Amino acid sequence: MIENWLLELLWAIGRFFIHPLFYLFFLISLFYGMLRVKRERNSFHIRVQDLYDEMKFTYTKGLLMGLFVSVFIFALGLSLPFGTVVILAIITALLSFTLQLRWLSAAFTIGLTLLAVAFIPERFDSFFVGFSGTSLASLSILAGVLVIAEGILVMRTAHQKTSPSLKTSTRGLPIGFHQANRTWMLPLLLLVPGGDLTSTLAWWPMLSINGEPFLLLVIPFFLGFSQRVQGSLPQESIKVTGLRVVWLGVLTLVLAIGSIWWTPLAIMAVIVAMLGREFITIRQRINDVSAAFYFSKRDQGLMVLGILPHSPAERMNLVVGEMIMKVNGYSVHTVDEFYQALQKNRAFCKLEVVDINGEIRFAQRALYDGEHHELGILFVQDHKKWEDEAV
């Protein structure tokens, strides 16, 4: 019995690596990396992260969450017919082609899959094998769990390495903003009716389909997220969005659990998820646009818009959103003044910084050949000579 389960698990892992979405998102991640590099070069004549940052993020940051979700749905014995898994893959691929990562929220991919299963005529069952036997309750519960997982991932990782850029305000002044375009791959372990495995436990699977034998299937499930931030720090804004998504997932899951006893609640759950997810996006945009520009020229000091990786500025623990007030004891207001103050001491750099909590601190380190020219700080500046430069 154990040997059968282990062999089936190996087959499930093998099926994971032949799933088309696993390779499609290599291309999508690479495409978004190219767009980001082009945008950063237009703003600063230099890229911030390398071309493959999105790809590395996609295929690493969701692994642990995928394990947790898989354990949860496996413990429930939640099963989906193979045809439903195929429909989910098709819908995910179609939404990815829109190049709008927010449509890759679980609210939309799972929600549209459930609506398709609910309303596609049963005569298509021969093409999407077994989809007509899908438990809508199981699918809606999966939607709720994955929306919660999405919110947690947004809170914990989406704010990391956001991409800084420059644009011109309606008043003709340069302002900075941060863009987060993120996807996560979650490896999900599903039970699919029609295999050779059976359970000897009377209570498991709890959400099985007609008590049929099943096989194991590991699929790459992709989540997407996109948010632009110009009215606050990226970390603060994105974490608020993530928390809202978590609460939306909880509401979806509560409705989905109710659908075990009254099936129409499953459709209501995913509709609430889709409308709620879009409402969260619209609300964030309205709040961000109505707020004062966070990354703009100030009367005193220079606002840090971005930090280049592996640069002296990163080793000095400078972070986005801090204000540099003095360099080597000289007050600075423009990039010109910043550069001139650096030349006062070519072997040492001491910065007076106001951190994001409004407290003054000092950052200092020795400089080596060439470093006084390139500390690795990105600023917003009025003067055309400097506004597009990394300092």
Short mmCIF file of N, CA and C in Angstrom, two decimals, residues 261-336:
data_model
loop_
_atom_site.label_atom_id
_atom_site.label_comp_id
_atom_site.label_asym_id
_atom_site.label_seq_id
_atom_site.Cartn_x
_atom_site.Cartn_y
_atom_site.Cartn_z
N TRP A 261 -23.53 22.55 2.20
CA TRP A 261 -24.93 22.24 2.49
C TRP A 261 -25.89 22.89 1.50
N TRP A 262 -25.48 24.03 0.91
CA TRP A 262 -26.35 24.70 -0.08
C TRP A 262 -25.48 25.14 -1.24
N THR A 263 -25.50 24.39 -2.33
CA THR A 263 -24.57 24.56 -3.45
C THR A 263 -24.52 25.97 -4.03
N PRO A 264 -25.65 26.70 -4.19
CA PRO A 264 -25.56 28.05 -4.78
C PRO A 264 -24.60 28.98 -4.06
N LEU A 265 -24.29 28.72 -2.80
CA LEU A 265 -23.33 29.56 -2.09
C LEU A 265 -21.93 29.48 -2.71
N ALA A 266 -21.63 28.40 -3.42
CA ALA A 266 -20.33 28.28 -4.07
C ALA A 266 -20.19 29.34 -5.16
N ILE A 267 -21.24 29.51 -5.96
CA ILE A 267 -21.21 30.54 -7.01
C ILE A 267 -21.16 31.92 -6.37
N MET A 268 -21.94 32.12 -5.31
CA MET A 268 -21.92 33.40 -4.61
C MET A 268 -20.53 33.70 -4.05
N ALA A 269 -19.85 32.68 -3.54
CA ALA A 269 -18.53 32.87 -2.95
C ALA A 269 -17.52 33.39 -3.97
N VAL A 270 -17.50 32.80 -5.16
CA VAL A 270 -16.50 33.24 -6.15
C VAL A 270 -16.87 34.58 -6.76
N ILE A 271 -18.15 34.88 -6.86
CA ILE A 271 -18.56 36.21 -7.34
C ILE A 271 -18.12 37.27 -6.34
N VAL A 272 -18.33 37.00 -5.06
CA VAL A 272 -17.86 37.92 -4.02
C VAL A 272 -16.34 38.08 -4.11
N ALA A 273 -15.63 36.98 -4.35
CA ALA A 273 -14.17 37.04 -4.44
C ALA A 273 -13.73 37.91 -5.62
N MET A 274 -14.35 37.73 -6.79
CA MET A 274 -13.95 38.49 -7.97
C MET A 274 -14.28 39.97 -7.82
N LEU A 275 -15.50 40.28 -7.38
CA LEU A 275 -15.88 41.69 -7.20
C LEU A 275 -15.05 42.34 -6.10
N GLY A 276 -14.83 41.59 -5.02
CA GLY A 276 -14.05 42.13 -3.92
C GLY A 276 -12.61 42.40 -4.30
N ARG A 277 -12.02 41.49 -5.08
CA ARG A 277 -10.61 41.68 -5.49
C ARG A 277 -10.48 42.90 -6.40
N GLU A 278 -11.43 43.10 -7.28
CA GLU A 278 -11.38 44.28 -8.16
C GLU A 278 -11.63 45.55 -7.35
N PHE A 279 -12.52 45.49 -6.38
CA PHE A 279 -12.78 46.66 -5.53
C PHE A 279 -11.52 47.05 -4.76
N ILE A 280 -10.77 46.07 -4.26
CA ILE A 280 -9.53 46.36 -3.53
C ILE A 280 -8.54 47.08 -4.44
N THR A 281 -8.43 46.63 -5.69
CA THR A 281 -7.52 47.27 -6.64
C THR A 281 -7.93 48.71 -6.92
N ILE A 282 -9.22 48.92 -7.19
CA ILE A 282 -9.70 50.27 -7.51
C ILE A 282 -9.54 51.20 -6.32
N ARG A 283 -9.86 50.71 -5.12
CA ARG A 283 -9.73 51.54 -3.93
C ARG A 283 -8.29 51.96 -3.70
N GLN A 284 -7.34 51.03 -3.90
CA GLN A 284 -5.93 51.37 -3.72
C GLN A 284 -5.50 52.44 -4.72
N ARG A 285 -5.94 52.33 -5.95
CA ARG A 285 -5.56 53.31 -6.97
C ARG A 285 -6.11 54.69 -6.63
N ILE A 286 -7.37 54.75 -6.21
CA ILE A 286 -7.98 56.04 -5.88
C ILE A 286 -7.25 56.68 -4.69
N ASN A 287 -6.99 55.89 -3.66
CA ASN A 287 -6.29 56.42 -2.48
C ASN A 287 -4.89 56.90 -2.84
N ASP A 288 -4.20 56.14 -3.70
CA ASP A 288 -2.83 56.49 -4.05
C ASP A 288 -2.77 57.76 -4.88
N VAL A 289 -3.68 57.88 -5.84
CA VAL A 289 -3.69 59.06 -6.72
C VAL A 289 -4.08 60.31 -5.94
N SER A 290 -4.98 60.18 -4.98
CA SER A 290 -5.45 61.35 -4.23
C SER A 290 -4.44 61.82 -3.19
N ALA A 291 -3.46 60.97 -2.83
CA ALA A 291 -2.46 61.35 -1.83
C ALA A 291 -1.39 62.24 -2.46
N ALA A 292 -0.71 63.02 -1.62
CA ALA A 292 0.40 63.83 -2.09
C ALA A 292 1.53 62.92 -2.56
N PHE A 293 2.30 63.38 -3.55
CA PHE A 293 3.41 62.59 -4.08
C PHE A 293 4.45 62.37 -2.97
N TYR A 294 4.76 61.12 -2.72
CA TYR A 294 5.74 60.81 -1.67
C TYR A 294 7.16 61.03 -2.17
N PHE A 295 7.44 60.57 -3.39
CA PHE A 295 8.78 60.68 -3.94
C PHE A 295 8.84 61.90 -4.86
N SER A 296 9.09 63.04 -4.28
CA SER A 296 9.18 64.28 -5.04
C SER A 296 10.25 65.16 -4.40
N LYS A 297 10.63 66.23 -5.09
CA LYS A 297 11.64 67.13 -4.56
C LYS A 297 11.13 67.80 -3.29
N ARG A 298 11.98 67.84 -2.27
CA ARG A 298 11.62 68.46 -1.00
C ARG A 298 12.40 69.77 -0.81
N ASP A 299 11.90 70.59 0.12
CA ASP A 299 12.56 71.86 0.39
C ASP A 299 13.93 71.65 1.01
N GLN A 300 14.09 70.58 1.75
CA GLN A 300 15.37 70.26 2.38
C GLN A 300 15.71 68.80 2.13
N GLY A 301 16.98 68.57 1.83
CA GLY A 301 17.45 67.20 1.67
C GLY A 301 17.07 66.57 0.34
N LEU A 302 17.53 65.34 0.19
CA LEU A 302 17.26 64.55 -1.01
C LEU A 302 16.58 63.25 -0.63
N MET A 303 15.43 62.97 -1.24
CA MET A 303 14.69 61.74 -0.97
C MET A 303 15.31 60.57 -1.73
N VAL A 304 15.53 59.47 -1.03
CA VAL A 304 16.06 58.25 -1.67
C VAL A 304 14.91 57.52 -2.37
N LEU A 305 14.97 57.45 -3.70
CA LEU A 305 13.95 56.76 -4.48
C LEU A 305 14.30 55.29 -4.68
N GLY A 306 15.57 55.00 -4.79
CA GLY A 306 15.98 53.61 -5.02
C GLY A 306 17.42 53.39 -4.61
N ILE A 307 17.76 52.13 -4.37
CA ILE A 307 19.12 51.73 -4.01
C ILE A 307 19.55 50.61 -4.94
N LEU A 308 20.69 50.77 -5.59
CA LEU A 308 21.20 49.71 -6.46
C LEU A 308 21.74 48.56 -5.61
N PRO A 309 21.46 47.33 -5.99
CA PRO A 309 21.96 46.17 -5.21
C PRO A 309 23.48 46.09 -5.24
N HIS A 310 24.05 45.62 -4.13
CA HIS A 310 25.50 45.40 -4.00
C HIS A 310 26.30 46.70 -4.13
N SER A 311 25.66 47.83 -3.88
CA SER A 311 26.32 49.12 -4.00
C SER A 311 26.80 49.60 -2.63
N PRO A 312 27.69 50.62 -2.58
CA PRO A 312 28.07 51.20 -1.28
C PRO A 312 26.86 51.68 -0.49
N ALA A 313 25.85 52.23 -1.16
CA ALA A 313 24.65 52.71 -0.46
C ALA A 313 23.93 51.57 0.24
N GLU A 314 23.86 50.40 -0.40
CA GLU A 314 23.23 49.24 0.24
C GLU A 314 24.05 48.79 1.44
N ARG A 315 25.37 48.82 1.32
CA ARG A 315 26.21 48.41 2.44
C ARG A 315 26.17 49.41 3.59
N MET A 316 25.75 50.64 3.30
CA MET A 316 25.56 51.65 4.34
C MET A 316 24.16 51.58 4.94
N ASN A 317 23.38 50.58 4.52
CA ASN A 317 22.03 50.32 5.05
C ASN A 317 21.05 51.46 4.77
N LEU A 318 21.27 52.18 3.68
CA LEU A 318 20.28 53.18 3.26
C LEU A 318 19.06 52.45 2.69
N VAL A 319 17.87 53.02 2.91
CA VAL A 319 16.65 52.38 2.42
C VAL A 319 15.80 53.41 1.70
N VAL A 320 14.91 52.90 0.86
CA VAL A 320 13.99 53.75 0.11
C VAL A 320 13.11 54.54 1.07
N GLY A 321 12.96 55.84 0.79
CA GLY A 321 12.10 56.70 1.60
C GLY A 321 12.86 57.54 2.60
N GLU A 322 14.15 57.27 2.80
CA GLU A 322 14.93 58.10 3.72
C GLU A 322 15.35 59.41 3.05
N MET A 323 15.62 60.42 3.88
CA MET A 323 16.06 61.72 3.39
C MET A 323 17.51 61.93 3.78
N ILE A 324 18.35 62.24 2.80
CA ILE A 324 19.75 62.58 3.06
C ILE A 324 19.83 64.09 3.23
N MET A 325 20.22 64.52 4.44
CA MET A 325 20.25 65.95 4.77
C MET A 325 21.64 66.55 4.58
N LYS A 326 22.66 65.81 4.99
CA LYS A 326 24.03 66.33 4.90
C LYS A 326 24.97 65.25 4.39
N VAL A 327 25.99 65.68 3.65
CA VAL A 327 27.04 64.80 3.17
C VAL A 327 28.37 65.38 3.60
N ASN A 328 29.11 64.62 4.39
CA ASN A 328 30.40 65.10 4.92
C ASN A 328 30.28 66.45 5.61
N GLY A 329 29.16 66.66 6.30
CA GLY A 329 28.94 67.89 7.06
C GLY A 329 28.32 69.01 6.27
N TYR A 330 28.09 68.85 4.96
CA TYR A 330 27.54 69.90 4.11
C TYR A 330 26.06 69.59 3.80
N SER A 331 25.20 70.58 4.00
CA SER A 331 23.79 70.41 3.66
C SER A 331 23.64 70.26 2.15
N VAL A 332 22.74 69.37 1.72
CA VAL A 332 22.53 69.14 0.28
C VAL A 332 21.05 69.28 -0.05
N HIS A 333 20.79 69.85 -1.21
CA HIS A 333 19.42 70.02 -1.69
C HIS A 333 19.26 69.55 -3.12
N THR A 334 20.37 69.50 -3.85
CA THR A 334 20.36 69.03 -5.23
C THR A 334 21.40 67.94 -5.40
N VAL A 335 21.28 67.21 -6.49
CA VAL A 335 22.26 66.15 -6.78
C VAL A 335 23.63 66.78 -7.02
N ASP A 336 23.64 67.99 -7.63
CA ASP A 336 24.91 68.71 -7.83
C ASP A 336 25.61 68.93 -6.50
#
